[in-house]
XYZ file of C-alpha atoms in Angstrom:
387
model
C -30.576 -6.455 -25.237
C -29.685 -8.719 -28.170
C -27.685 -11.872 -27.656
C -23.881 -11.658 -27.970
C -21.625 -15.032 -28.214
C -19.161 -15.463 -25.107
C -17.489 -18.889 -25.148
C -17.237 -21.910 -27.620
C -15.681 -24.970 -28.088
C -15.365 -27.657 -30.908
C -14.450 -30.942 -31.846
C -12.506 -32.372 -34.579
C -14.542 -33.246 -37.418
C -14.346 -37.226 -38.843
C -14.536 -40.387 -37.975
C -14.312 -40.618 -33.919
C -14.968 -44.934 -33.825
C -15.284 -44.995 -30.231
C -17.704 -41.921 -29.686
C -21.641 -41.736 -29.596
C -23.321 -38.366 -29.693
C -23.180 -38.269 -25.913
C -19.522 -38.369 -25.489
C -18.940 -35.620 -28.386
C -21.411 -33.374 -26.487
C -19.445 -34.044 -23.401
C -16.142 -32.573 -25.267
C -17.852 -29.156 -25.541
C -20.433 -28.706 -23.194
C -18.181 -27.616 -20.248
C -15.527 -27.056 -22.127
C -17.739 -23.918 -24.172
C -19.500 -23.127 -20.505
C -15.453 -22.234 -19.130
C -14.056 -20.986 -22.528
C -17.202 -18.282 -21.750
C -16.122 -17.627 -18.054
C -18.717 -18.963 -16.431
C -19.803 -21.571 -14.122
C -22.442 -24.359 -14.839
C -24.952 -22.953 -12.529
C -24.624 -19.677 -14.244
C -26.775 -21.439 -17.521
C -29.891 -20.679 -17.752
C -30.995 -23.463 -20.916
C -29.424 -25.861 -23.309
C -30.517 -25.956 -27.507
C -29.136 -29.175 -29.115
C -29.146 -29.090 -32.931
C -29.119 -32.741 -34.254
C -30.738 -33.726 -37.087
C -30.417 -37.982 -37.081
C -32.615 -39.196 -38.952
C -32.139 -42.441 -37.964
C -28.218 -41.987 -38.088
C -27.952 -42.487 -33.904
C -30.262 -45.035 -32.120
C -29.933 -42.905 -29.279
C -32.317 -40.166 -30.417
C -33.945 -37.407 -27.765
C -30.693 -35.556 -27.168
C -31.491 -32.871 -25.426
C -30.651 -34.305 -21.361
C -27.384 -36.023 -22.525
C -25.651 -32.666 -21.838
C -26.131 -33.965 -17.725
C -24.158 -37.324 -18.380
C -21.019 -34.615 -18.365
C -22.654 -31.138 -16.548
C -24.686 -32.930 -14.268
C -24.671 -29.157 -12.403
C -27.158 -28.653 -15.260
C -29.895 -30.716 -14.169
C -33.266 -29.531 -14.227
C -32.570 -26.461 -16.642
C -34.654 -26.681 -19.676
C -33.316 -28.336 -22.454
C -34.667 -28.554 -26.475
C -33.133 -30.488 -29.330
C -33.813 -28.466 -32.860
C -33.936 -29.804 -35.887
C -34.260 -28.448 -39.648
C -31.814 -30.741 -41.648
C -28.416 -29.564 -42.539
C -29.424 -26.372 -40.602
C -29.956 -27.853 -37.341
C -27.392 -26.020 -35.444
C -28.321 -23.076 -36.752
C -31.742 -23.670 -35.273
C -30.657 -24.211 -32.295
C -28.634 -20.973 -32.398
C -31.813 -19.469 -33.299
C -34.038 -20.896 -30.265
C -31.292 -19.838 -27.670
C -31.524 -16.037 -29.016
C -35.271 -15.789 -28.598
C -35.539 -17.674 -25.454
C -32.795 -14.797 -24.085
C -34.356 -12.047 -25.990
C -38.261 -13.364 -24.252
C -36.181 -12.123 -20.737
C -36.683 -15.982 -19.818
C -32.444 -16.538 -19.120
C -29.409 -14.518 -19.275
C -26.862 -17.606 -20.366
C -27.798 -20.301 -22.591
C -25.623 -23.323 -24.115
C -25.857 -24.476 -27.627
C -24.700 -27.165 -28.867
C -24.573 -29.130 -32.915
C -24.148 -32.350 -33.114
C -24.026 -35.580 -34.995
C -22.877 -38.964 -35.110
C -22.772 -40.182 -38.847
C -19.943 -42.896 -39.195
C -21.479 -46.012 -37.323
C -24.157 -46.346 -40.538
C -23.117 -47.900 -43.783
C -22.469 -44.898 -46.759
C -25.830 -46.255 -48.069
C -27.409 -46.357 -44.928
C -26.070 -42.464 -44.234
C -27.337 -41.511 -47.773
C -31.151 -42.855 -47.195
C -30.913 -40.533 -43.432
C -30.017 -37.789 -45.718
C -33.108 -38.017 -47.519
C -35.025 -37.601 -45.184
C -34.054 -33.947 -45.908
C -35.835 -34.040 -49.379
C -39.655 -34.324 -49.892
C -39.676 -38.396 -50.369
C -42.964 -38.877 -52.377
C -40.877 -37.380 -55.308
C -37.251 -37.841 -54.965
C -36.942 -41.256 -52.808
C -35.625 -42.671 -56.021
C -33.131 -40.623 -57.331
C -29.974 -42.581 -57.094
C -27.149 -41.657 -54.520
C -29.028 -40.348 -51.834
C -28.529 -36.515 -51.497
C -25.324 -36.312 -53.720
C -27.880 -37.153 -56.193
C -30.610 -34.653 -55.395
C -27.469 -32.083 -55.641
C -26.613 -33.680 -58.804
C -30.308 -32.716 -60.183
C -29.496 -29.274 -59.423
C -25.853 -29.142 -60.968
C -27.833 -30.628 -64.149
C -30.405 -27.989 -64.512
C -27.822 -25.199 -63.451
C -24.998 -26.959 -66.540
C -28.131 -27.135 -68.637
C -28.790 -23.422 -68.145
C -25.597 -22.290 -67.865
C -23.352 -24.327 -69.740
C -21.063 -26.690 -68.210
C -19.340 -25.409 -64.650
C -16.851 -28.035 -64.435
C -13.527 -26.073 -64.019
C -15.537 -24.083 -61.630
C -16.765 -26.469 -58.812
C -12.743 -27.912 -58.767
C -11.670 -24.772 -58.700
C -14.290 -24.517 -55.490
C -13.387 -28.078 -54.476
C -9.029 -27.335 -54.194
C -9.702 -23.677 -52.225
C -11.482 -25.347 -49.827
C -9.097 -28.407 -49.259
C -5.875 -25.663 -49.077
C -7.926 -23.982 -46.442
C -8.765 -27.200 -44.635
C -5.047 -27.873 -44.006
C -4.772 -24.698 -41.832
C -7.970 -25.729 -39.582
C -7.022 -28.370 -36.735
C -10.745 -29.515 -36.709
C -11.043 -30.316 -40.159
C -11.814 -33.701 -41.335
C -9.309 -33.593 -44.839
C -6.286 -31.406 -44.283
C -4.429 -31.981 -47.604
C -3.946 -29.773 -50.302
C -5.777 -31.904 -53.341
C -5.310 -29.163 -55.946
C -6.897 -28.100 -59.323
C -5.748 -31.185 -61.353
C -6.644 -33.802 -59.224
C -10.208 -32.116 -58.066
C -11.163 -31.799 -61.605
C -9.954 -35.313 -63.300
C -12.143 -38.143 -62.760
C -9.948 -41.037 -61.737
C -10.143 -44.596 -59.183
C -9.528 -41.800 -56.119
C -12.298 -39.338 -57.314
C -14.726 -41.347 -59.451
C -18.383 -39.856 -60.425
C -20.494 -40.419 -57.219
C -23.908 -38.748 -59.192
C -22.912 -36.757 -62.772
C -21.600 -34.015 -62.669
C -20.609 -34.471 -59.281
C -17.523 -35.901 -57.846
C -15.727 -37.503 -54.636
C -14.251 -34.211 -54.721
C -17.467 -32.753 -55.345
C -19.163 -33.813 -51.814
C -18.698 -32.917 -48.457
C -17.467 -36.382 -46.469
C -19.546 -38.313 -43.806
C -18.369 -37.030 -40.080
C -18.901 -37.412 -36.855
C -18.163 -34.345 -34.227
C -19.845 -31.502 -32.202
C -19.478 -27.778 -31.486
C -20.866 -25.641 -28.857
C -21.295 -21.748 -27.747
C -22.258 -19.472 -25.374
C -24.907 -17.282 -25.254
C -25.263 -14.439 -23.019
C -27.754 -11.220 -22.317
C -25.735 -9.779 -19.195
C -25.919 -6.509 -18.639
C -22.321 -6.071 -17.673
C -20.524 -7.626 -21.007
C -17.238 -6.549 -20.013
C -16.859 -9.567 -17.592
C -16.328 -11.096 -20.580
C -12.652 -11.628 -22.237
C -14.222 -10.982 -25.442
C -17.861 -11.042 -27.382
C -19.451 -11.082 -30.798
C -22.305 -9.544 -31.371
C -25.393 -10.525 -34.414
C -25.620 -7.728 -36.431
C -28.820 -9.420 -37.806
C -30.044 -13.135 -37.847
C -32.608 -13.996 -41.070
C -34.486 -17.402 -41.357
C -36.975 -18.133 -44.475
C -37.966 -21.203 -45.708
C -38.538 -22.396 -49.078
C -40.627 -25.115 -50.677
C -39.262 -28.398 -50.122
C -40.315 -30.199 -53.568
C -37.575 -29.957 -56.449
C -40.167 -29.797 -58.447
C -42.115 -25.975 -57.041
C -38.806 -24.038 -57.414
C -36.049 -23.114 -60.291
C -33.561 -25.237 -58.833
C -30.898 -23.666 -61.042
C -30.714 -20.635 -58.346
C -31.089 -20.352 -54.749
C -34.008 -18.014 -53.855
C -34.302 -19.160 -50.328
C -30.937 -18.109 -49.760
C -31.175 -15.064 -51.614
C -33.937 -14.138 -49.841
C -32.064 -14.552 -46.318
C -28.927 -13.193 -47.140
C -31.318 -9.590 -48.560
C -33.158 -9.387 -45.352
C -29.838 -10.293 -42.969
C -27.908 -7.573 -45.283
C -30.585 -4.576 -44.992
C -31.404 -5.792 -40.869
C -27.745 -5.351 -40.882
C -27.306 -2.340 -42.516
C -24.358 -2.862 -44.342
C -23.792 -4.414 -47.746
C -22.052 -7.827 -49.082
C -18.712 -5.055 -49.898
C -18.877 -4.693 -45.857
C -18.018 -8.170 -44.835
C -14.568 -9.111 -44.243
C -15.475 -13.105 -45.148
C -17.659 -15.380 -45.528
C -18.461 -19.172 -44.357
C -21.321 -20.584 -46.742
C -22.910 -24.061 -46.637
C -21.214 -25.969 -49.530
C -22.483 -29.542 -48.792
C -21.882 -29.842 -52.450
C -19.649 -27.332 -54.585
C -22.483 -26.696 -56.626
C -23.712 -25.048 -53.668
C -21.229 -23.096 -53.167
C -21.132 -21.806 -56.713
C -24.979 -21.192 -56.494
C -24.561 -19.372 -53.081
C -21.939 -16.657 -54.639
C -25.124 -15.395 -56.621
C -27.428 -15.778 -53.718
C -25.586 -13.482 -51.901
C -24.957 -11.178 -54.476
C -21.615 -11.601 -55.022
C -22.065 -11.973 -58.697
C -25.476 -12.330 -61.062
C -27.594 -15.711 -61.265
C -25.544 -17.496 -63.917
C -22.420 -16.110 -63.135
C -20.964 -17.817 -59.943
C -18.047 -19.136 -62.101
C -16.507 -15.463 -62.452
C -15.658 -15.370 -58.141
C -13.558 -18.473 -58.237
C -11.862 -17.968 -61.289
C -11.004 -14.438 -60.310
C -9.928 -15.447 -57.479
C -12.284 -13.446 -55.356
C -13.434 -16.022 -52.578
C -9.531 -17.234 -52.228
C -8.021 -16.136 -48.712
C -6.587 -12.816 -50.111
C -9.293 -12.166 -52.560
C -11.998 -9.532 -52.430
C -14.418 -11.745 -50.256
C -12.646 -14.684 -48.790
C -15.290 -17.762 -48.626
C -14.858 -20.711 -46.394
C -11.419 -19.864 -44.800
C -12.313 -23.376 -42.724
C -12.115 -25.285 -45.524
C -15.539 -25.599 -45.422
C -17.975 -28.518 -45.215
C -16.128 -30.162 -48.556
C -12.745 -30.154 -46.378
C -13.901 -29.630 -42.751
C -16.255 -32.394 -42.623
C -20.110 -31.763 -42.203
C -21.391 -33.813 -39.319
C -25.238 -32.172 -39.569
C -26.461 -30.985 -36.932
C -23.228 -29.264 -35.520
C -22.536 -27.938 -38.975
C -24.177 -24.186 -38.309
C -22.911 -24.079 -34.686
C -19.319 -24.797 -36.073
C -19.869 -22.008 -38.840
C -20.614 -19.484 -36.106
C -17.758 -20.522 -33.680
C -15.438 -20.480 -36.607
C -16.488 -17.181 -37.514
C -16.257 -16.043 -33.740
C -13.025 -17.047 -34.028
C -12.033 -15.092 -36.686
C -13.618 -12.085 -35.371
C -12.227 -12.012 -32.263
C -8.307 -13.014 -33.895
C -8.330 -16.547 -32.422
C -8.313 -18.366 -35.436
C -4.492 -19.452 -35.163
C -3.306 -20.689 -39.257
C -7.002 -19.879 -40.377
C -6.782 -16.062 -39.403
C -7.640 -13.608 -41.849
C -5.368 -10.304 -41.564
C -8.828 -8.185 -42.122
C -11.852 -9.885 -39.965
C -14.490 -6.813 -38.836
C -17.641 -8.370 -40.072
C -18.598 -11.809 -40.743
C -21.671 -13.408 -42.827
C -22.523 -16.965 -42.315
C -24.586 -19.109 -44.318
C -26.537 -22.359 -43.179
C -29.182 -24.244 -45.250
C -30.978 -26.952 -44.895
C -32.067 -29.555 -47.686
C -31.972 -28.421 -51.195
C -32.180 -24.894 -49.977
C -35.247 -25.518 -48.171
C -34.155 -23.783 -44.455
C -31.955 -21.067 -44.793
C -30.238 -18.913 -42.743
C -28.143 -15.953 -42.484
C -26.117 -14.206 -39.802
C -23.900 -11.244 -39.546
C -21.421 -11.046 -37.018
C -18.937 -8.763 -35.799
C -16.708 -8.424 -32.572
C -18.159 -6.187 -29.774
């Protein structure tokens, strides 16, 4: 029987001064356990995606869970980590441990405390996501890695600008209909595209607006095997769940395109069996809206080169053909790591199951959710849909 998700719950995303990992994994650990119907005892494991990197001094997450659900004491308990993707990963582990016949409820939980490090000090964490004996130097920490790839993509390409703003204001008016979000302000085209004292160059070609914002927050679900699913008020199933990784060197791959995520968005698509004209919308990883551009051909929404056509057709807008990042995504949500793929499911849930309040799509049957890690190093792909 494959995994379906039961409960969730989720934080804002931002700046949260006076909380630590362990009290933003206190906000949704019982709160996701009762949201699913079910009582503490009733959990069979805890996941904890949290990527740190030197971001928390509290590191070895996995127990804090019992500072709030003490009930949960002596359950076992693994923290995950694979960069941006950590939450996914943990997603990932509390599938197969249900799907071994070891549980029949597990809790998983993202999470990550960014704000109490300096923006410099959050920018060297970061790259500890990129392979350091090459790209330690590159100026601006992981904006700038993603501002190697928006070179080589320009340089192949031509010049995207109008594009990524274009990306950059959908995703801020979505982020003023999600209550988590970090930025809830509608920036528009203008602003998003001008370079000005508010949104200066933070690594050529990329912008403030460019760059998903340094957060703090946490987001949890439920995952359950039972045999009797209608005990449940309501359930989403995985359609499929892909994971492939990709070199983690700049230098081994065409960093101009996304094969990693083209290659987990194929094999989640034909698991699946449907096709990208199936899915109702889409929440993609767009630490950087060069990302987001380069994950519209990964996906096959349009060919490699061509990622520029969706947003100025208006295709990934909320009433487009293929709505993408209806949250606002990481630009406007916020993208606190390792709860960053546990948030993308939950939101998706949500959607799926018509509990997304302003966010709500009027057509929501099948979801496809996109989480990568690095420079497209971990990715993974899931496909949703309400049971």
């Amino acid at each position: 029987m494959d995994p379906i998700i039961v409960g969730w719950a989720h934080t804002p995303f931002g700046k949260h001064e006076m909380k630590d990992a362990e009290a933003l994994i206190a906000e949704v650990a019982l709160p996701a356990i009762e949201n699913a119907g079910l009582a503490p005892e009733e959990i069979d494991a805890v996941f904890v995606g949290m990527f740190n990197s030197g971001m928390s001094r509290q590191d070895f997450p996995s127990s804090l869970v019992m500072q709030s659900v003490p009930a949960l004491r002596f359950k076992p308990m693994s923290r995950t980590e694979n960069a941006c993707a950590s939450g996914s990963a943990a997603i990932h582990a509390g599938r197969n441990f249900l799907k071994s016949g070891q549980g029949r409820n597990v809790l998983v939980i993202g999470v990550e405390k960014m704000t109490a490090k300096t923006t410099a000090e959050v920018g060297d964490a970061l790259l500890g996501a990129s392979y350091r004996k090459e790209e330690d130097d590159i100026p601006a920490g992981f904006a700038g890695v993603f501002a190697r790839i928006g070179q080589a993509y320009f340089q192949k390409f031509g010049d995207q600008s109008d594009a990524l703003a274009l990306i950059a204001a959908k995703n801020h008016r979505n982020g003023v209909d999600n209550p988590y979000a970090q930025m809830r302000k509608d920036l528009g085209f203008e602003f998003c595209r001008a370079v000005s004292d508010k949104n200066p160059i933070v690594a050529a070609p990329l912008k403030r607006t460019d760059c998903s914002p340094i957060s703090d927050g946490a987001a949890a679900l439920v995952l359950s095997v039972e045999d009797k699913p209608a005990r449940f008020s309501r359930a989403v199933r995985f359609r499929a769940a892909a994971h492939v990784n990709d070199h983690l060197p700049l230098s081994k791959r065409d960093i101009w395109r996304l094969d990693g995520a083209g290659e987990a968005w194929r094999q989640a698509l034909s698991d699946a069996g449907v096709t990208l004209s199936d899915l109702s919308f889409v929440e993609v990883h767009d630490c950087f809206t060069i990302a987001e551009l380069m994950s519209y051909e990964a996906m096959g929404l349009t060919a490699v080169g061509q990622g520029a056509r969706a947003i100025t057709g208006g295709w990934t807008e909320r009433d487009g053909l293929l709505p993408v990042n209806r949250s606002g995504g990481l630009k406007a949500k916020g993208h606190p790591v390792g709860a960053t793929g546990v948030s993308m499911h939950v939101i998706s849930a949500m959607q799926l199951t018509g509990e997304a309040g302003d966010m709500q799509l009027p057509k929501a049957n099948l979801a496809g959710v996109f989480n990568m890690g690095g420079s497209g190093v971990a990715n993974y792909v899931s496909i949703l849909e309400a049971v």
